[in-house]
Coordinates of C-alpha atoms in Angstrom, one line a residue:
X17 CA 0.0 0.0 0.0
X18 CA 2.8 2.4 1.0
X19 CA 4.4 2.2 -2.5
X20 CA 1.1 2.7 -4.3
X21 CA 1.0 6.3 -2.6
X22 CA 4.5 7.0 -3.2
X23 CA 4.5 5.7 -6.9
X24 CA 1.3 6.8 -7.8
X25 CA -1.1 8.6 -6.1
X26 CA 1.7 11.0 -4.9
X27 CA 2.7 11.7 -8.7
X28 CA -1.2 11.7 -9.8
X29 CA -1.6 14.2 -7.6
X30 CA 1.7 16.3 -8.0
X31 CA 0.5 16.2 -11.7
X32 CA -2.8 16.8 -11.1
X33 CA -1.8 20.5 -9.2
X34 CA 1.0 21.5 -11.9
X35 CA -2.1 20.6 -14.5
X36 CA -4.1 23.0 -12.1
X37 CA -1.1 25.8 -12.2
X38 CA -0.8 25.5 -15.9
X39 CA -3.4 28.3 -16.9
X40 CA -1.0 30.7 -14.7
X41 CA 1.9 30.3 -16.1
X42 CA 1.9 32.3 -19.1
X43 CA 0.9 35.1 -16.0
X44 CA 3.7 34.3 -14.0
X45 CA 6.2 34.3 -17.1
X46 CA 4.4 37.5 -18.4
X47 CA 5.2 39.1 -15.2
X48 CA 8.3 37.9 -15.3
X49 CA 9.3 38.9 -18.5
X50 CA 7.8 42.7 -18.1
X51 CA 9.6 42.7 -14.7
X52 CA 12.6 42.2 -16.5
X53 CA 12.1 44.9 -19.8
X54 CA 11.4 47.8 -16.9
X55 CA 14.1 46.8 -15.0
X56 CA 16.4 47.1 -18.4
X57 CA 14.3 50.8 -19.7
X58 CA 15.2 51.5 -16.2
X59 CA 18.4 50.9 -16.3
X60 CA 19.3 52.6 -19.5
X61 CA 17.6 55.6 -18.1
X62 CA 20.2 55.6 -15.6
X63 CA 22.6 55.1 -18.1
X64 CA 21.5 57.8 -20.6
X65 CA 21.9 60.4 -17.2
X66 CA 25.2 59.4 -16.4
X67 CA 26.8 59.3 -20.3
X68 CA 25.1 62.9 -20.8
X69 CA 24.7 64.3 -17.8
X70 CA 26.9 63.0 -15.1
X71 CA 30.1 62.0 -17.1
X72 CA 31.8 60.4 -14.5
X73 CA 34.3 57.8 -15.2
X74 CA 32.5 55.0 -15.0
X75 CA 30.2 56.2 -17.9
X76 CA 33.4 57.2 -20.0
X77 CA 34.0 54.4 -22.9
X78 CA 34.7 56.8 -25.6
X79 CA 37.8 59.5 -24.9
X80 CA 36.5 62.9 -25.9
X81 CA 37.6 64.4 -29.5
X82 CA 39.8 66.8 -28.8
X83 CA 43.2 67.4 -30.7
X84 CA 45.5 68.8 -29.1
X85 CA 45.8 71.5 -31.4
X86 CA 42.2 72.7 -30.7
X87 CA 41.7 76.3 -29.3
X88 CA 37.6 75.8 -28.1
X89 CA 35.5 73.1 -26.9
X90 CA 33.1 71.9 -29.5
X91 CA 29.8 72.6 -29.9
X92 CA 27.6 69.6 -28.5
X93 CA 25.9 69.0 -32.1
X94 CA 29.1 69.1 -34.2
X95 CA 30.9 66.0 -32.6
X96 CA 30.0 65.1 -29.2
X97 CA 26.6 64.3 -29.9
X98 CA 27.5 61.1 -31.9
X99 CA 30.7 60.2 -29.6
X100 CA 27.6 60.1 -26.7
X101 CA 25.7 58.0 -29.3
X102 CA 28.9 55.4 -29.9
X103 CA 28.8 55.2 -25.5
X104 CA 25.4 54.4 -25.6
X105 CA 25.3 52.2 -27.9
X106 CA 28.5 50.2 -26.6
X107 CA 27.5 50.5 -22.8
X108 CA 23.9 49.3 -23.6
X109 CA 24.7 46.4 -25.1
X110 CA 27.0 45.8 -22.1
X111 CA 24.2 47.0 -19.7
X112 CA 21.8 44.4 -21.8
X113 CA 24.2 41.4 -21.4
X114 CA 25.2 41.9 -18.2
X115 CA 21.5 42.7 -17.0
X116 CA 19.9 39.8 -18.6
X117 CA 23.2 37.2 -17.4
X118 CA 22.9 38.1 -14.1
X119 CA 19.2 37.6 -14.0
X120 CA 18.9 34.0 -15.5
X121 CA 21.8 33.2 -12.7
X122 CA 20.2 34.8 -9.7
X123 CA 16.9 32.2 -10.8
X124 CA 19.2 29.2 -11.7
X125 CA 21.0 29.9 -7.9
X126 CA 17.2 30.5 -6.3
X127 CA 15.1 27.9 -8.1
X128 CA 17.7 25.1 -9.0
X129 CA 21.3 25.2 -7.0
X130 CA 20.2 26.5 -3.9
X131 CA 15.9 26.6 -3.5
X132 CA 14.6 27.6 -0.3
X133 CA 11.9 25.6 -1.0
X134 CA 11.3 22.1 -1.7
X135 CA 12.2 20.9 -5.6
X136 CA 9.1 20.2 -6.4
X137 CA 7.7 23.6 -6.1
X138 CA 11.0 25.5 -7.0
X139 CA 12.0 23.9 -10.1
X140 CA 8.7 24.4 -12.1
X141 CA 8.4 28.0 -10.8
X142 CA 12.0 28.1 -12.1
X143 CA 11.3 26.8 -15.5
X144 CA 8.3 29.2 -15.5
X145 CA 10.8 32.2 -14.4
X146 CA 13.2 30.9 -17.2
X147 CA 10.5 30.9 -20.1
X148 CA 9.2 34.6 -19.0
X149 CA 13.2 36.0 -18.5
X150 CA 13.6 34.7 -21.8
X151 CA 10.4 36.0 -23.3
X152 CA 11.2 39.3 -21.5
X153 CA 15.0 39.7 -22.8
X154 CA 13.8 38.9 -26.5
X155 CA 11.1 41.9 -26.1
X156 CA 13.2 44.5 -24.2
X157 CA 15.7 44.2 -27.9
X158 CA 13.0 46.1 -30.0
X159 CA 12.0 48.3 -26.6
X160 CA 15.9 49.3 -25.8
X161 CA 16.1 49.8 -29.8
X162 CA 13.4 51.7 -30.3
X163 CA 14.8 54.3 -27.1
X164 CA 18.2 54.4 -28.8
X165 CA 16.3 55.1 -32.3
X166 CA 14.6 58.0 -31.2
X167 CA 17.1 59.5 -29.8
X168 CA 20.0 59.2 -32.7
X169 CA 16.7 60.6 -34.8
X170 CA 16.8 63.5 -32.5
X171 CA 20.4 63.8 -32.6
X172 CA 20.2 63.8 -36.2
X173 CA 17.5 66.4 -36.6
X174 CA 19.6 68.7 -34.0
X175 CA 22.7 68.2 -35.5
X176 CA 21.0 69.2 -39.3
X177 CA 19.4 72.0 -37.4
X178 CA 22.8 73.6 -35.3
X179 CA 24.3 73.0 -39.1
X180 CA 21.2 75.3 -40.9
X181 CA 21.7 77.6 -38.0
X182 CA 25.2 78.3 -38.2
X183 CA 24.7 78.8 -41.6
X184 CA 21.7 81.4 -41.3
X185 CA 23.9 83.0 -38.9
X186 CA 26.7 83.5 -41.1
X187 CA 24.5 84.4 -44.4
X188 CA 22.9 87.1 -41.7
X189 CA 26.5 88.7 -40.5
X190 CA 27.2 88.3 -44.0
X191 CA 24.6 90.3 -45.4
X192 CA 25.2 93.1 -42.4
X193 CA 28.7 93.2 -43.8
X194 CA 27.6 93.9 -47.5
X195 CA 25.1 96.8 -46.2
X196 CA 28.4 98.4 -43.9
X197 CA 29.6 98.3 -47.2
X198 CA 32.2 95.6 -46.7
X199 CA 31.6 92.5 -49.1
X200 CA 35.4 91.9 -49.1
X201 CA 35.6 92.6 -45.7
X202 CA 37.9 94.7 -43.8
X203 CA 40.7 96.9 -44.3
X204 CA 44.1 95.6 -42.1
X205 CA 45.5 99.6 -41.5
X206 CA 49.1 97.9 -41.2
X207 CA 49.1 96.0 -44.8
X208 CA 46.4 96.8 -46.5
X209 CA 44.7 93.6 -47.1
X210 CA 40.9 93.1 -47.1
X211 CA 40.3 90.5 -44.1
X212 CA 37.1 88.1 -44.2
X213 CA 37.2 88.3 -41.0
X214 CA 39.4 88.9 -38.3
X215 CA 41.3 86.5 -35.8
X216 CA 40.3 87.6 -32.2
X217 CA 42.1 86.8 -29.0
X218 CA 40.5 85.6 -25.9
X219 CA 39.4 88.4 -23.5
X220 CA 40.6 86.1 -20.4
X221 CA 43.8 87.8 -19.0
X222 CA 45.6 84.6 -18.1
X223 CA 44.6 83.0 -21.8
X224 CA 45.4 84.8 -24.7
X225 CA 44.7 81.9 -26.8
X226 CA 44.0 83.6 -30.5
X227 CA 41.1 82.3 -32.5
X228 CA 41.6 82.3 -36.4
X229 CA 37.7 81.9 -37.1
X230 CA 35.0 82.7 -34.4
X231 CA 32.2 82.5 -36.7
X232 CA 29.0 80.4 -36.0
X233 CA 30.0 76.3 -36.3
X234 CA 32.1 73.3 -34.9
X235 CA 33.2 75.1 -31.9
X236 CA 29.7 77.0 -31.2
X237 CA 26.3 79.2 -32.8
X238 CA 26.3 81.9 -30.6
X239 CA 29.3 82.0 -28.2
X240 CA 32.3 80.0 -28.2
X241 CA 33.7 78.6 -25.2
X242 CA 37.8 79.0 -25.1
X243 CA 40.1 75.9 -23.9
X244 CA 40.1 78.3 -20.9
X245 CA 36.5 78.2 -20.5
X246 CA 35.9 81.7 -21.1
X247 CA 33.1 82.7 -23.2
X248 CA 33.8 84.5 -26.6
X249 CA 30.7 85.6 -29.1
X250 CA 31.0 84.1 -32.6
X251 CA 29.3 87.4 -34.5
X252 CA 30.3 91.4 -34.7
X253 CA 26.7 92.0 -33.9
X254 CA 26.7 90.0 -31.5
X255 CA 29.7 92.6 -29.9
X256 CA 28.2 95.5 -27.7
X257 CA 29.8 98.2 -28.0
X258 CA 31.7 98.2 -24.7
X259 CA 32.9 94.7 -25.0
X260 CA 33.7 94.7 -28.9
X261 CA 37.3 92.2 -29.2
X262 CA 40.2 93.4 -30.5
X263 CA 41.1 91.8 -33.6
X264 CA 43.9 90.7 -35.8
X265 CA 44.9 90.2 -39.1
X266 CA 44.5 87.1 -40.5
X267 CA 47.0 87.1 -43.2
X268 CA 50.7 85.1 -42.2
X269 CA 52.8 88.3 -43.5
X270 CA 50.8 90.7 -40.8
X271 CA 49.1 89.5 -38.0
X272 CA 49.0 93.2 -36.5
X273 CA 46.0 94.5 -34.0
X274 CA 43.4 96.0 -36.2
X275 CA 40.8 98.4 -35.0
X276 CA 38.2 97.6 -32.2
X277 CA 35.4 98.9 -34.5
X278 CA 36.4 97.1 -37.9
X279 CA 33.5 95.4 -39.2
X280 CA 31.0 97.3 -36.8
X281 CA 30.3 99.7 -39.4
X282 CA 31.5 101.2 -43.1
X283 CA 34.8 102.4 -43.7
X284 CA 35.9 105.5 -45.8
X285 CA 39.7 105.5 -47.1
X286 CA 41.1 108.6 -47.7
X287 CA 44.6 108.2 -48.9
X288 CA 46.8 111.5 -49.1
X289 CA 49.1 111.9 -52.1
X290 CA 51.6 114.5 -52.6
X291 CA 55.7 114.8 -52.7
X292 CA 58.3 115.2 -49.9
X293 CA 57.2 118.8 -47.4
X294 CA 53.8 119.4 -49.6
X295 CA 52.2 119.2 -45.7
X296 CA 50.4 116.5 -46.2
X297 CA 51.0 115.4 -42.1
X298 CA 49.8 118.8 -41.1
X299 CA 47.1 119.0 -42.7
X300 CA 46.1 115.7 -41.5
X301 CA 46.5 117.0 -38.2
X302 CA 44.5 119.7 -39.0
X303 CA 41.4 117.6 -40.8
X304 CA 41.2 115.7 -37.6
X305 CA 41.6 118.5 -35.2
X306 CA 38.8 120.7 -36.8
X307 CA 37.0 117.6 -36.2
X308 CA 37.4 117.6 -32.6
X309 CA 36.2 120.8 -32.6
X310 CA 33.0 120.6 -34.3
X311 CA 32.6 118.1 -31.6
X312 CA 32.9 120.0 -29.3
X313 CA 30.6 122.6 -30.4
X314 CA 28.2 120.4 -30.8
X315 CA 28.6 118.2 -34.4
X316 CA 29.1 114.4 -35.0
X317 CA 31.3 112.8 -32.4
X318 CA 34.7 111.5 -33.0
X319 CA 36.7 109.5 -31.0
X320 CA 40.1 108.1 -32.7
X321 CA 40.1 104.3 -33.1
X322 CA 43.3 102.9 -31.7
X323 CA 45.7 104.2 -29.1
X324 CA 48.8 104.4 -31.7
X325 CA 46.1 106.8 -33.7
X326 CA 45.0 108.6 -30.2
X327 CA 48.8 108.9 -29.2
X328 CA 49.9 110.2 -32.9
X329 CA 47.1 113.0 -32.7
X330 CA 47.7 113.9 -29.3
X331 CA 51.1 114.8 -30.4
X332 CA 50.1 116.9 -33.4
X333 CA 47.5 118.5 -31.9
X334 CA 50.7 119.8 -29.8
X335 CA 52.3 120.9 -32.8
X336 CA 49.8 122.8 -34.1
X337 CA 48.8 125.1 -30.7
X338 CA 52.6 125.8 -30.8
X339 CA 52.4 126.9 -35.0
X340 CA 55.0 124.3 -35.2
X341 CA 55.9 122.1 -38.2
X342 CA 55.4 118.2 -38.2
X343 CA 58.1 115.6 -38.6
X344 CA 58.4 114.8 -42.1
X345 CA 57.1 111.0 -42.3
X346 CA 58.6 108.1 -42.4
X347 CA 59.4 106.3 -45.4
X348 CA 58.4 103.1 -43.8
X349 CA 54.7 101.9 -44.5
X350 CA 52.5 104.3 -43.0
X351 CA 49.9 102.8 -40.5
X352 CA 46.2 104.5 -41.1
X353 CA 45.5 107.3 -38.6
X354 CA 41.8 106.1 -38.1
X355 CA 39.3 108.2 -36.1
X356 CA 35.3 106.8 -36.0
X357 CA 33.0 110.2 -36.8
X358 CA 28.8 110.1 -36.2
X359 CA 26.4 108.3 -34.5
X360 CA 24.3 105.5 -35.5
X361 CA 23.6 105.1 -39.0
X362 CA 25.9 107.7 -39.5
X363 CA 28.7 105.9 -37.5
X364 CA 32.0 106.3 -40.3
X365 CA 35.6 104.3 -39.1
X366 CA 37.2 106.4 -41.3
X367 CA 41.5 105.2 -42.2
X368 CA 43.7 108.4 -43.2
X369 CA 47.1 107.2 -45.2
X370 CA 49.6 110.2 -44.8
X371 CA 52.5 108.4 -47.0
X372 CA 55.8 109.4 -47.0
X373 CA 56.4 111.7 -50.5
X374 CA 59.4 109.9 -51.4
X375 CA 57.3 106.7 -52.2
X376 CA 55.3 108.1 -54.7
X377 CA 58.5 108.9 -57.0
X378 CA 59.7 105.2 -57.0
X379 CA 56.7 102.7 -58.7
X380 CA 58.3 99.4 -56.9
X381 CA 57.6 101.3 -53.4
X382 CA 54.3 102.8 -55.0
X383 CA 52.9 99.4 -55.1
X384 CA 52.9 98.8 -52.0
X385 CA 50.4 100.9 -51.2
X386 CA 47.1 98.8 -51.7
X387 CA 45.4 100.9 -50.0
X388 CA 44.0 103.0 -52.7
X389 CA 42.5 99.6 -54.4
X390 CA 39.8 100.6 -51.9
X391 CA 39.7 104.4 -51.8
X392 CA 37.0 106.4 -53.3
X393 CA 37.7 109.6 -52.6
X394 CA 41.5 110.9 -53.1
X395 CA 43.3 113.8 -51.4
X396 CA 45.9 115.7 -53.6
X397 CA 48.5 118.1 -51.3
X398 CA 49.6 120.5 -54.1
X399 CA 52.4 122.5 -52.8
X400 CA 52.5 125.8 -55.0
X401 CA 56.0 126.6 -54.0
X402 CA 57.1 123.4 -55.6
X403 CA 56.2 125.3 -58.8
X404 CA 58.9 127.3 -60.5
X405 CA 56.3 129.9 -62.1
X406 CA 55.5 130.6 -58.2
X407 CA 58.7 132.1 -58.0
X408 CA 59.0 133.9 -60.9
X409 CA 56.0 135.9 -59.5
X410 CA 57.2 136.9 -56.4
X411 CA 57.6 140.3 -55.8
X412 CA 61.5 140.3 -54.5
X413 CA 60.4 144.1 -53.1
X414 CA 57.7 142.3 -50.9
X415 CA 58.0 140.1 -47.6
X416 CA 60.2 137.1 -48.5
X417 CA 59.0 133.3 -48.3
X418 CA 61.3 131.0 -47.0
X419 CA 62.0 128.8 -49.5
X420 CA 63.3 125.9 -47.5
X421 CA 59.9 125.4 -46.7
X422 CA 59.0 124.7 -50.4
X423 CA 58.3 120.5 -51.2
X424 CA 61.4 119.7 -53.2
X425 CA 58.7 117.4 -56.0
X426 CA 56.6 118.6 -59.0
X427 CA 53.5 117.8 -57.9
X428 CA 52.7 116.9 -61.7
X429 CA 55.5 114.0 -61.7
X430 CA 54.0 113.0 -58.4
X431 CA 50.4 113.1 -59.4
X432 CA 51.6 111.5 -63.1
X433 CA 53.0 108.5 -61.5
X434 CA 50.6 107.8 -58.4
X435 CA 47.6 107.9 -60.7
X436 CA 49.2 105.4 -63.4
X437 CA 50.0 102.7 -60.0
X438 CA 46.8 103.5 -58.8
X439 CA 45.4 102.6 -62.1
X440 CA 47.3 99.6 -62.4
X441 CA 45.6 98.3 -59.5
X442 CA 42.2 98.1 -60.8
X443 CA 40.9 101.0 -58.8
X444 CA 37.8 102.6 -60.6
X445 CA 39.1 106.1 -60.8
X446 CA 36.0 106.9 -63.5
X447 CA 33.7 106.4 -60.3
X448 CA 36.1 108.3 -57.6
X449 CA 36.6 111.9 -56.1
X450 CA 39.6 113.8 -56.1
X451 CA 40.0 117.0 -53.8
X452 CA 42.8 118.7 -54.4
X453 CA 44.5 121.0 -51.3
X454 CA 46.6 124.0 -52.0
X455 CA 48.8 123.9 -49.2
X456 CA 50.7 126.6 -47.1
X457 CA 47.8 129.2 -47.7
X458 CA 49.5 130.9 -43.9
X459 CA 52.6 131.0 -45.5
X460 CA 51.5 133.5 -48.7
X461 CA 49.0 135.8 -46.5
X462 CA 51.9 138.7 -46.4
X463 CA 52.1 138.8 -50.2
X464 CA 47.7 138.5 -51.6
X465 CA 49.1 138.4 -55.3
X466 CA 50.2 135.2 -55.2
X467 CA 46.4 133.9 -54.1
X468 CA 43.5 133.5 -55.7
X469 CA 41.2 136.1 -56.1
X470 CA 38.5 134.2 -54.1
X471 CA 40.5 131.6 -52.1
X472 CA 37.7 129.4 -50.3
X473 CA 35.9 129.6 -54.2
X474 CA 37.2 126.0 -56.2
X475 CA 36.5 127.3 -59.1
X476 CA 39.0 130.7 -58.7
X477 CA 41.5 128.2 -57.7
X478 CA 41.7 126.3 -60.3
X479 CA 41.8 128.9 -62.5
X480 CA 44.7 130.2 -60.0
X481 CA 46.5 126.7 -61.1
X482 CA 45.8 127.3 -64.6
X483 CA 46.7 130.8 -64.9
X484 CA 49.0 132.0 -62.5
X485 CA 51.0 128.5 -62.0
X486 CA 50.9 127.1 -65.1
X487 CA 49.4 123.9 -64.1
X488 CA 46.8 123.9 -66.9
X489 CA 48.3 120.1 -68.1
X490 CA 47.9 118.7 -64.7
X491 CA 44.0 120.4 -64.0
X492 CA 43.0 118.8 -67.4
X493 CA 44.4 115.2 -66.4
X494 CA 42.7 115.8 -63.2
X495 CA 39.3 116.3 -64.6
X496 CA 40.2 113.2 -67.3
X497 CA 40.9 110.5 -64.6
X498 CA 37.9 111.5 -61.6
X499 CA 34.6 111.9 -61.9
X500 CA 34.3 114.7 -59.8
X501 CA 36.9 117.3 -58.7
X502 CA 37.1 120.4 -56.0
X503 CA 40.2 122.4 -55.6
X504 CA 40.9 123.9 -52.2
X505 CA 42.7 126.8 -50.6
X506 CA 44.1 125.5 -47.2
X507 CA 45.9 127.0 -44.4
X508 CA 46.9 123.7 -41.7
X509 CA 47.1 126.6 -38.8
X510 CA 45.4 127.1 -35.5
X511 CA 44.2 130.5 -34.5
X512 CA 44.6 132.5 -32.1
X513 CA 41.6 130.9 -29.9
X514 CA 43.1 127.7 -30.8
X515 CA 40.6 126.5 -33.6
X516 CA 41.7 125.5 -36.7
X517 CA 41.5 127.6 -39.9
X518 CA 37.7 127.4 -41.2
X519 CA 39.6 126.3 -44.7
X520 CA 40.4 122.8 -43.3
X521 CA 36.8 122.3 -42.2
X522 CA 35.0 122.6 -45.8
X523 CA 38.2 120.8 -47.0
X524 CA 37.3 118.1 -44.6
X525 CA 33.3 118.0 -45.2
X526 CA 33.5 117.3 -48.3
X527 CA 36.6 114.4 -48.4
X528 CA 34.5 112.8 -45.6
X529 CA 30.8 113.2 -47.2
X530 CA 29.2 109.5 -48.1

């Protein structure tokens, strides 16, 4: 009787129960298997914090993209997006294998090795686990996939996006550099050259690090962030005006500071040709001066736009009060004497060239100055006691002139050869202005014959030129080469309140009217 129990009603009824629990073990395996495809989402949550939020080592399987050559951190969306992609991907397939591994193990230790309970019971709830773990690893593949699919769609669409943006960006500080006027971009004041755009150093003391490119793209849209951390905008209009960069030029044969302002508004070149003494500096001086003082009673502001400008005007503001004469100029390459005049719309950074005279006599030393590939309005220094018929018309019973003040050059050999360089370089002198300075007016007030009849009157000067001088040749190549021409009687002097001759200002008007 005892082994008909244990042989078969026992087993009957053992049977009879797991036939019983049959119906719930697609539950329990269901459960199982969900159980196990939250704990995984769950886990890739955690992971997705840590490899873009967190970053701690642990989450690290990728080492950043970073030459060492590299001035900026990149933007997020032009590198480091996808390397955050790559760690996902590779830790999540870790995460999955190691997840699902150590789950089928904890059940084979619980239900099979070690059961708390007695094998009958564990080992079919074990089975029943095993079918539902692997029913749930087989779902959570599609589940995880689908999580790392939308988000490399949304990396995608932000990475197409940051790559339109940078380039809306760019086509708008493009199209704000073609209305200042500067589709070439600026003028360097040391050599010249028209620069894109210029290379800007990093406003951190302790950094320094210069930037050849800042402009919206890999390394950011609207700010950059510098090796050093520090934060540097990637657009001129982006600049205020009290935190505007100091840039550089970009080409390898400069590299020199260019102005604060360049690019912030349209440029006027005024280059000033005449020979060796014509007064070209001093009347420079002057031009700027009677500047200042309209300022000061009132006009358009002006503020000079570098401190080798502020320091060189300081100086010959000096010379002037004391009716002093300037240094002749070096025969170096000049540096532009830029001053920004108006407000606004109105805003001007206006570059004065005062060349040395001897340059314009030799044509390899004339083409250096590119400058005037971007001039449209051209000042001519005409020195009359460079003329031989002045003298000849002196009265030697009247005050004397002191003829070592007399420019040493024709001004029509000067004027000859700086228009045939200047035409040589492609500079549209059909479409350009030409004002045209008789210098050293103080000089001649003691003897009123050798003036023109109506001195501030263009059209009594240039007869004065004609007539009196003998210049007629030079006048008629004048009006040949420029479209428009004014002649000018100037006196580079203060007076006795300290102002500048009223000569200069109408000179300066109408060089510096748009």
């Amino acid at each position: 009787m005892d082994d008909i129990v244990t042989f078969i009603l026992v087993p009957a009824a053992y049977l009879a129960l797991l036939l019983l629990c049959l119906p719930f073990v697609p539950v329990v395996a269901g459960l199982r298997g969900a159980a196990l495809v939250s704990e995984l989402v769950w886990r890739y949550c955690q992971l997705l914090n840590g490899v873009l939020r967190l970053r701690t080592p642990e989450y690290v399987s990728v080492p950043p993209y970073r030459p060492a050559d590299e001035l900026a951190h990149r933007n997020y969306f032009f590198g480091p997006a996808t390397r955050d992609l790559r760690q996902l991907l590779t830790q999540g397939r870790r995460l999955y294998v190691r997840t699902v591994t150590d789950t089928f193990r904890r059940v084979t230790a619980n239900q099979f090795r070690a059961p708390s309970r007695h094998r009958a019971v564990s080992v079919p709830y074990g089975v029943t686990l095993h079918l539902g773990l692997g029913v749930g690893a087989a779902a959570a593949v599609p589940v995880l996939g689908l999580l790392l699919g939308v988000q490399a769609l949304g990396v995608v669409l932000l990475m197409a996006g940051a790559r339109l943006t940078a380039l809306t960006l760019r086509a708008v500080d493009r199209a704000m550099m073609i209305l200042r006027g500067l589709p070439r971009g600026m003028l360097c004041p040391s050599c010249f050259e028209r620069v894109p755009y210029p290379a800007y150093d990093c406003p951190r003391d302790t950094c320094r690090r210069r930037h050849a490119d800042i402009r919206p793209g890999t390394f950011g849209l609207l700010r950059r962030r510098c090796a050093c951390d520090q934060r540097v905008p990637t657009l001129l209009m982006l600049m205020s005006r009290n935190a505007r960069l100091s840039g550089h030029c970009v080409h390898e044969h400069c590299g020199r500071p260019m102005n604060p302002d360049a690019g912030h508004m349209p440029e006027l070149i005024l280059p000033l040709i005449g020979g060796r003494a014509a007064g070209k500096t001093q009347l420079m001086a002057a031009m700027v001066k009677s500047l200042e003082d309209s300022a000061a009673n009132g006009g358009p502001p002006i503020r000079l736009a570098d401190p080798e400008s502020t320091t060189n005007q300081r100086v010959l503001n000096e010379v002037l009060e004391i009716q002093g004469h300037t240094r002749p100029t070096q025969k170096s390459l000049p540096r532009a004497h830029s001053f920004v005049r108006g407000t606004g719309r109105a805003e001007r950074l206006v570059h004065v060239f005062d060349t040395a005279g001897e340059r314009f006599l030799n044509r390899e030393e004339t083409d250096a100055l590119r400058y005037v590939r971007a001039a449209r309005t051209f000042l001519f220094v005409l020195d009359p006691m460079a003329v031989d018929a002045f003298w000849t018309r002196l009265d030697p019973a009247g005050p004397q002139v002191d003829r070592t003040l007399a420019s040493t050059v024709d001004p029509e050999d000067v004027f000859s050869r700086t228009i045939q360089t200047i035409r040589t370089m492609g500079t549209p002198l059909a479409r350009a202005r030409l004002a045209v300075a008789v210098s050293k007016r103080d000089l001649l007030t003691d003897q009123p014959a050798l003036l023109p009849t109506h001195p501030d009157d263009s059209a009594a000067t240039r007869e004065w030129l004609c007539e009196r001088l003998g210049l007629r040749n030079l006048v008629k190549t004048m009006d040949l080469e420029f479209a428009e021409v004014h002649f000018f009687c100037t006196a580079a002097v203060t007076t006795g309140d300290g102002r500048v001759d009223p000569s200069i200002e109408v000179l300066t008007d109408w060089c510096l009217r748009d």
